[in-house]
XYZ file of C-alpha atoms in Angstrom:
396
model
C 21.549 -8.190 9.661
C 23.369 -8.815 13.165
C 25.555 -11.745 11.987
C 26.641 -13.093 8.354
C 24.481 -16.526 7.520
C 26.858 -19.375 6.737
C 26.133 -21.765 4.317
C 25.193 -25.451 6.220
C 24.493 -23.417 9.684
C 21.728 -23.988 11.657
C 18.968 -21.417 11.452
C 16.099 -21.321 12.747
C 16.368 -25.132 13.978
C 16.685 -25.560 9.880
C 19.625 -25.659 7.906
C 20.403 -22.134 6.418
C 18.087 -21.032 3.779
C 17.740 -18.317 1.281
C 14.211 -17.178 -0.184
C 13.642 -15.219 -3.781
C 10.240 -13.734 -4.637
C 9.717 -14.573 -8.451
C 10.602 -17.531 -10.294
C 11.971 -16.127 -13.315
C 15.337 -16.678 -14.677
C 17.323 -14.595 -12.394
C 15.945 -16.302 -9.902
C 17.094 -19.387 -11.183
C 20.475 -18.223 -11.644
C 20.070 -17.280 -8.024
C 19.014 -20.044 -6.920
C 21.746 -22.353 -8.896
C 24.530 -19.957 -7.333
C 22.910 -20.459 -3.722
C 22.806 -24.013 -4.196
C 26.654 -24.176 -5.782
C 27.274 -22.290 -2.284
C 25.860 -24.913 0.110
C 22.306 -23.255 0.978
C 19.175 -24.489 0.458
C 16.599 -22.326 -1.271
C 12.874 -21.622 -1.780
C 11.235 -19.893 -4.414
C 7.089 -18.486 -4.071
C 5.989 -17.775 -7.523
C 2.605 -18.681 -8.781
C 3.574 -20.273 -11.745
C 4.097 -24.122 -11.297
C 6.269 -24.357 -14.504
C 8.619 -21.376 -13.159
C 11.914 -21.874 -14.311
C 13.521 -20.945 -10.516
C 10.608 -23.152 -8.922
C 11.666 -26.152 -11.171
C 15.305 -26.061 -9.687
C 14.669 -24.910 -6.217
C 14.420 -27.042 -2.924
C 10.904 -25.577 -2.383
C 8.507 -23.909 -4.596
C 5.689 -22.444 -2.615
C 3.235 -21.715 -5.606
C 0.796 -19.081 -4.479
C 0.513 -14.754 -5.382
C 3.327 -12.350 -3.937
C 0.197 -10.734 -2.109
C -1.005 -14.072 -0.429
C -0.596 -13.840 3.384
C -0.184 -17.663 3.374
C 2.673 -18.324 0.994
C 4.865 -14.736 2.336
C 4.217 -16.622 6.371
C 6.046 -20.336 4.787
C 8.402 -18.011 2.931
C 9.117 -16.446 5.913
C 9.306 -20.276 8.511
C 11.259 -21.614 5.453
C 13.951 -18.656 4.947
C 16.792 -17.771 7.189
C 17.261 -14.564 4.338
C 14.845 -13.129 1.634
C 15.849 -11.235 -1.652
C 13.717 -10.468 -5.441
C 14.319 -11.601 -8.870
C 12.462 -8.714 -10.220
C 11.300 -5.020 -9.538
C 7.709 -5.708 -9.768
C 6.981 -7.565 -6.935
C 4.484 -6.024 -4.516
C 7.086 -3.544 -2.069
C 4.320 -3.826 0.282
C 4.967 -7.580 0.166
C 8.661 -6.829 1.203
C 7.787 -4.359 4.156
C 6.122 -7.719 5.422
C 8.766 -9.975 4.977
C 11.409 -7.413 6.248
C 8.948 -7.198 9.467
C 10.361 -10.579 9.845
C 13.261 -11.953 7.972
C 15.876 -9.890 6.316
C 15.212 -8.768 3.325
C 17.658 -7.548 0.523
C 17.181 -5.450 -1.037
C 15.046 -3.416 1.045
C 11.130 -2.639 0.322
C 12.288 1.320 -0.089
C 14.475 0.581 -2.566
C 12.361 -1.624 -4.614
C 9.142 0.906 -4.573
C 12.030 3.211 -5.970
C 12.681 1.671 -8.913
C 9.141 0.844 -9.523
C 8.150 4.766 -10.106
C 10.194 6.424 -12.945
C 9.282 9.699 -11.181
C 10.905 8.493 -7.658
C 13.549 7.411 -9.451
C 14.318 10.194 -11.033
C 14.348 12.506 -8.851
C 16.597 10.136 -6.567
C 19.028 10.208 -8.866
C 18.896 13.818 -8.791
C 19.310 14.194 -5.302
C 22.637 12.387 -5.399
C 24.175 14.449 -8.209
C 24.178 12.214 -10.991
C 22.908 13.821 -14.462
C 19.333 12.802 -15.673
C 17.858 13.705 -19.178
C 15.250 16.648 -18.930
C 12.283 15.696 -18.067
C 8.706 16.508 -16.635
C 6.409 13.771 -14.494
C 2.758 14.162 -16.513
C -0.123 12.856 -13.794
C -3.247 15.326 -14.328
C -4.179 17.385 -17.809
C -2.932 20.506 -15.890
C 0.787 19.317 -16.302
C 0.591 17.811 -19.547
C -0.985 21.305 -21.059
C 2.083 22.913 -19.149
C 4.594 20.864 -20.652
C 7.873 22.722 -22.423
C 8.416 22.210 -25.715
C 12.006 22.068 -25.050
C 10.792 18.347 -24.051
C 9.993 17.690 -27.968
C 10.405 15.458 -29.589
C 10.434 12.899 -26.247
C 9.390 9.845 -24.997
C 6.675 9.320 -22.786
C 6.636 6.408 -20.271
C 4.697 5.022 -17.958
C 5.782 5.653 -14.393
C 5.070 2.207 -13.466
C 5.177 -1.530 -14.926
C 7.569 -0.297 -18.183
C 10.280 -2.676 -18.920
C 11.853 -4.229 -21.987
C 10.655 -1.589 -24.210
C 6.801 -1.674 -22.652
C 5.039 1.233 -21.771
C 6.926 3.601 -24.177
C 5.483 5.848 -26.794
C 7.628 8.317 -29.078
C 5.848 11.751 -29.537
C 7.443 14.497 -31.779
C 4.356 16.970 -31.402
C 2.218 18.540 -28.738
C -0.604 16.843 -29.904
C 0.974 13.599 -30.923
C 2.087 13.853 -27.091
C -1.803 14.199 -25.882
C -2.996 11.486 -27.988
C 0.184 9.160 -26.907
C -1.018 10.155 -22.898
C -4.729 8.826 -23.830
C -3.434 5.504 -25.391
C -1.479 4.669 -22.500
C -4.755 5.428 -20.778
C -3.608 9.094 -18.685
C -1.974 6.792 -15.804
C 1.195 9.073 -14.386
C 4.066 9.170 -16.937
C 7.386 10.662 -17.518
C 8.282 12.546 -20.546
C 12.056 12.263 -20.949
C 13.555 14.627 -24.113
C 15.335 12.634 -26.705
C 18.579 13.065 -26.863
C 21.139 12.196 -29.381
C 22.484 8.917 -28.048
C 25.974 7.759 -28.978
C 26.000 3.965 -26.783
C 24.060 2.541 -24.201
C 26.333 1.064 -20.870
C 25.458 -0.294 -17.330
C 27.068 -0.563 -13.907
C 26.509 -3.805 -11.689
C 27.488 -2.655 -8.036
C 27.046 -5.196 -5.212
C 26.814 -3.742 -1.492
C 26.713 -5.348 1.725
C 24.511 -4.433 5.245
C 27.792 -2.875 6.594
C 28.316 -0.761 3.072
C 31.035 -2.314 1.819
C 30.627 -2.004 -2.029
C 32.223 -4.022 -5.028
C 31.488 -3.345 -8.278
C 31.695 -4.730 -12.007
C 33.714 -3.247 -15.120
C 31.323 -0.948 -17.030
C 29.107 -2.828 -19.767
C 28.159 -1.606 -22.984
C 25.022 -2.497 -24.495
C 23.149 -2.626 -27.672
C 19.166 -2.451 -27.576
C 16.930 -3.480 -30.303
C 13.487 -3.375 -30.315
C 13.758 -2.314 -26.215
C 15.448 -5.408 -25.496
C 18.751 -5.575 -24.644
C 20.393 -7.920 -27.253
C 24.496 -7.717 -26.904
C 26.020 -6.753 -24.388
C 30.298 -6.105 -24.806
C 32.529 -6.168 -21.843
C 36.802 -5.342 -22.096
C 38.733 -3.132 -21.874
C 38.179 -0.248 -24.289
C 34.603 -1.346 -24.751
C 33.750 2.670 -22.825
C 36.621 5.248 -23.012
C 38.438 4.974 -19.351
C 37.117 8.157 -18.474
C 33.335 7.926 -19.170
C 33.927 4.444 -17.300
C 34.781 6.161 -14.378
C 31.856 8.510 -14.314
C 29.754 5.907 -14.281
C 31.130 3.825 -11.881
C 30.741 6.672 -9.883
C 27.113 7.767 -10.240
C 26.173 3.846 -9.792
C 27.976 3.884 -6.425
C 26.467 7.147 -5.376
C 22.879 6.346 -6.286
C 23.843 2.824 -4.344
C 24.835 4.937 -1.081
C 21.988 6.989 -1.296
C 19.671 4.051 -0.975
C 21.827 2.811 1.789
C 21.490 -0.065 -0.767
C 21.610 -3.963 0.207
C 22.068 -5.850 -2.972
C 23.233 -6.201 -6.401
C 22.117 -3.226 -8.296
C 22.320 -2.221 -12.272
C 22.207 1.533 -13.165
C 21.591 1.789 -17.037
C 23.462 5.149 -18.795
C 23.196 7.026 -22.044
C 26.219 7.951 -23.570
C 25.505 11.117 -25.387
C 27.124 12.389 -28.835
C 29.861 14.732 -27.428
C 30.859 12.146 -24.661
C 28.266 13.233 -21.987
C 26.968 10.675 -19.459
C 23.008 10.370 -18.365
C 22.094 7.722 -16.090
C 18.287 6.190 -17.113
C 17.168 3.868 -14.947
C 18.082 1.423 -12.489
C 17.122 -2.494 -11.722
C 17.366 -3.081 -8.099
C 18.494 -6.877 -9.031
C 21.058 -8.510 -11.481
C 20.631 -7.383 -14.509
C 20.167 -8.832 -18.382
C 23.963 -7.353 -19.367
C 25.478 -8.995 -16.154
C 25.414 -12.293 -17.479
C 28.606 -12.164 -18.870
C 30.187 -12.104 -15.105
C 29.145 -16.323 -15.313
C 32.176 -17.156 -17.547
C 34.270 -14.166 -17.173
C 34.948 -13.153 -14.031
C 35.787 -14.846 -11.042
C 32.437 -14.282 -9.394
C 29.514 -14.159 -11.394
C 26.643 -11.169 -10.331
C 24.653 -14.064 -8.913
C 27.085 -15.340 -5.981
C 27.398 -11.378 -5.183
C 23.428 -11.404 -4.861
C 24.089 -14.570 -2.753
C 27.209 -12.549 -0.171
C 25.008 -9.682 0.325
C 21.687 -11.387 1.347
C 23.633 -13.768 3.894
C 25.790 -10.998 5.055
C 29.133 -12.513 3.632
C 32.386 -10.624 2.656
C 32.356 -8.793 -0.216
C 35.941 -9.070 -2.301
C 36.177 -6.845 -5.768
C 35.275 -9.710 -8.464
C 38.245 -9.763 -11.499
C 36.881 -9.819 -14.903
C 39.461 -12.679 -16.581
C 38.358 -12.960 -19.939
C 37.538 -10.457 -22.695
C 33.774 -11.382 -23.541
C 29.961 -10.507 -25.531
C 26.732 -11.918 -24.401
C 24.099 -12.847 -27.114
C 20.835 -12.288 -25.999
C 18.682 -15.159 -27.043
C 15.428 -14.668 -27.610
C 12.257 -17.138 -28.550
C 12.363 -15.638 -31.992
C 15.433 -18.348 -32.519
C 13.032 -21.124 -32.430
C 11.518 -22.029 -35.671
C 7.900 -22.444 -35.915
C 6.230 -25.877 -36.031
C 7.724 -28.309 -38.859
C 5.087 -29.503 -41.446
C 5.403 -33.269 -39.816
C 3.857 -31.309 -36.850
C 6.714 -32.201 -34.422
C 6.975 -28.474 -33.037
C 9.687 -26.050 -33.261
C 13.282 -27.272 -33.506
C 16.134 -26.000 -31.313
C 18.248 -23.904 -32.982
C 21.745 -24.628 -33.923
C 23.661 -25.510 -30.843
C 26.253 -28.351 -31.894
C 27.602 -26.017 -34.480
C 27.354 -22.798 -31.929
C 29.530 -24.840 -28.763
C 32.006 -25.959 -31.509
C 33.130 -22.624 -31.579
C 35.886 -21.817 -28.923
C 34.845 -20.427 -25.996
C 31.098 -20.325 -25.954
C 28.933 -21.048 -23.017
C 25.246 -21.593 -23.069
C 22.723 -20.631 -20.999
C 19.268 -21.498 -21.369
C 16.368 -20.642 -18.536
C 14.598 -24.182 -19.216
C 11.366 -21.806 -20.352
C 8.841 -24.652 -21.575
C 7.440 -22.585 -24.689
C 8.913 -19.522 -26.632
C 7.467 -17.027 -28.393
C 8.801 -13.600 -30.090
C 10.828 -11.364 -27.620
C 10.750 -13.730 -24.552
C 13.916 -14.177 -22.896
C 14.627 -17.952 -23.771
C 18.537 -17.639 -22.703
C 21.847 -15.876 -23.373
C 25.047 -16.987 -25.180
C 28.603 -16.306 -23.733
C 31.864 -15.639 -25.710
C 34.895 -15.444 -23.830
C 38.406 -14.735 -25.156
C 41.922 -14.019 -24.944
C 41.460 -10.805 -26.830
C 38.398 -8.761 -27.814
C 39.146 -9.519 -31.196
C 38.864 -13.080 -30.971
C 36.040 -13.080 -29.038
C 33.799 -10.605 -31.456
C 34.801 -12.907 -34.545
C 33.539 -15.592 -32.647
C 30.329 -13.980 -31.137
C 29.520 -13.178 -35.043
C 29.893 -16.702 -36.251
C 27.908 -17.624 -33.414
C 25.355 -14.783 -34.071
C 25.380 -15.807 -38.189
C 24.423 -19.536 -37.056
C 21.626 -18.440 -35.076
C 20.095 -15.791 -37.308
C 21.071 -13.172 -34.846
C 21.504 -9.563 -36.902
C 25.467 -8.576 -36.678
C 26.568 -5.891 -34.530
């Protein structure tokens, strides 16, 4: 990118505008930062109810694959960047023919192969759980049982928990390799896990890099459900590791864009990195209400080729994950599900709700997230419980 992209400029003969392939809710949060910014914004997604396409300038509602809707991305947008890992890279090598695109098409077909991702991150130094890449019968008979028990996943298309089969045995492990059909996998060992955290960097085209205070997460079910940022939340020094695997698997991309890099705290205080998300990133959310610059407004700097300053977490704070299984089912009057209860949830201090504007929910779909900010981390995890009691969320 020769020159930065200022919001209300002229480009193009059009006023400056930013594109996102996918229309989920980061790329409404995107989009809502971009807008807050001054820029106008398009989203191509092929779903007409998208939650990003409903708030969006333009919604150009056709496949990522189809040649039509990528050439009006590409007239409409000044700038293009994802919402999600699983858009076609292919699609991005054509855009980036034409438009800048952030982050790049090499970095997204990365993180879409567990296998190239892995052994990325062990080209730039950073620790990985041992592992072996199953893609014929020949590997999977040669497989160490040092590897057992282990999970095997899917190289591709595994998120949230998808994809993922526990195996304790060698034949448990050839069954688990049939169900998921014998498509390449990784079998990672299992290792005796002691927290979960994530790293949100930000980089620019010239490599300047910010990055966020070190997150720790709780999964359940595969899906990230709290995540708890302040200070103490990760022991300084295990903070510091991971700050500075994130920014050296960031370099070695020659990264353009906000990146997460999920870790595994081990019992006995070692780190492992897991994977990475080439986007923002589910336990970023907090950065909305706490910090001074939310992950989103980074995603918007580094596609338009703006400064990057180090964003200042301000308030202690826990994100709730809220997911569809909040929503009651149908009443018997046969008026649908009720929303759950937000009038007593925002009476509590400091609580900020988000919700993607999702038109149905169902078990383990994404509906929104709830922020708790605070003076002290005390305050704000009595409060997130309340808040979590109210909604039927299990305590933490």
């Amino acid at each position: 990118m020769s020159r930065a992209i200022l919001p209300g400029a002229m480009v193009n003969g059009q006023m400056a505008t930013l594109g996102v392939m996918g229309g989920g809710q980061l790329g409404r949060m995107f989009v809502h930062a971009a807008q807050a910014m001054g820029y106008f914004t398009v989203v191509l997604d092929p779903d007409a109810a998208s939650p990003a396409g409903r708030v969006s300038h333009h919604h150009i509602q056709t496949d990522y694959w189809d040649e039509q809707g990528l050439a009006q991305l590409m007239q409409r947008c000044a700038a293009i960047t994802t919402e999600f890992e699983n858009v076609p890279a292919p699609a991005l090598v054509t855009l980036g023919a034409h438009r800048p695109v952030a982050p790049a098409s090499e970095s997204v077909a990365i993180a879409q192969d567990r296998a190239a991702e892995k052994a990325h991150f062990v080209r730039c130094g950073v620790p990985v759980a041992p592992h072996a890449v199953i893609e014929k019968a020949e590997q999977l008979a040669a497989v160490s049982d040092n590897l057992l028990p282990g999970i095997l996943k899917t190289t591709r298309m595994g998120y949230d928990g998808k994809g993922q089969i526990r195996v304790k045995t060698r034949e448990a492990l050839v069954d688990a390799w049939a169900a998921l059909k014998n498509v390449p996998c990784v079998l990672e060992k299992m290792l005796p896990l002691q927290a979960e955290c994530s790293v949100i960097v930000a980089r620019g085209a010239d490599g300047q890099m910010v990055n966020f205070p070190v997150q720790l997460n709780l999964h359940r079910d595969g899906i990230l459900a709290v995540t708890s940022v302040y200070e103490g939340a990760v022991p300084t020094d295990v903070a510091a590791q991971a700050v500075a695997a994130t920014r050296a698997i960031a370099e070695g991309l020659h990264y353009v864009g906000v990146l997460c890099v999920e870790f595994f705290l081990l019992e006995g205080g070692q780190l492992v990195v897991n994977e990475m998300a080439p986007r923002p990133h589910n336990s970023g959310h907090y950065t909305m209400n706490a910090c001074d610059q939310s992950q989103f407004e980074l995603q918007v700097r580094t596609l338009a080729g703006l400064p990057l300053s180090q964003p200042r977490q301000h308030s202690s704070a826990i994100m709730l994950n809220l997911l569809g299984d909040l929503w009651p089912e149908a009443t018997p009057t046969g008026k649908g599900p009720t929303s759950p209860a937000w009038g007593q949830v925002l009476a509590l201090p400091g609580t900020h709700l988000h919700l993607y504007g999702k038109l149905s929910a169902r078990p383990g779909r994404k509906m929104g997230h709830l922020n708790i900010t605070g003076a002290t981390p005390e305050a704000v995890r009595a409060t997130a419980l309340q808040a979590a009691a109210l909604l039927g969320i299990e305590a933490f």
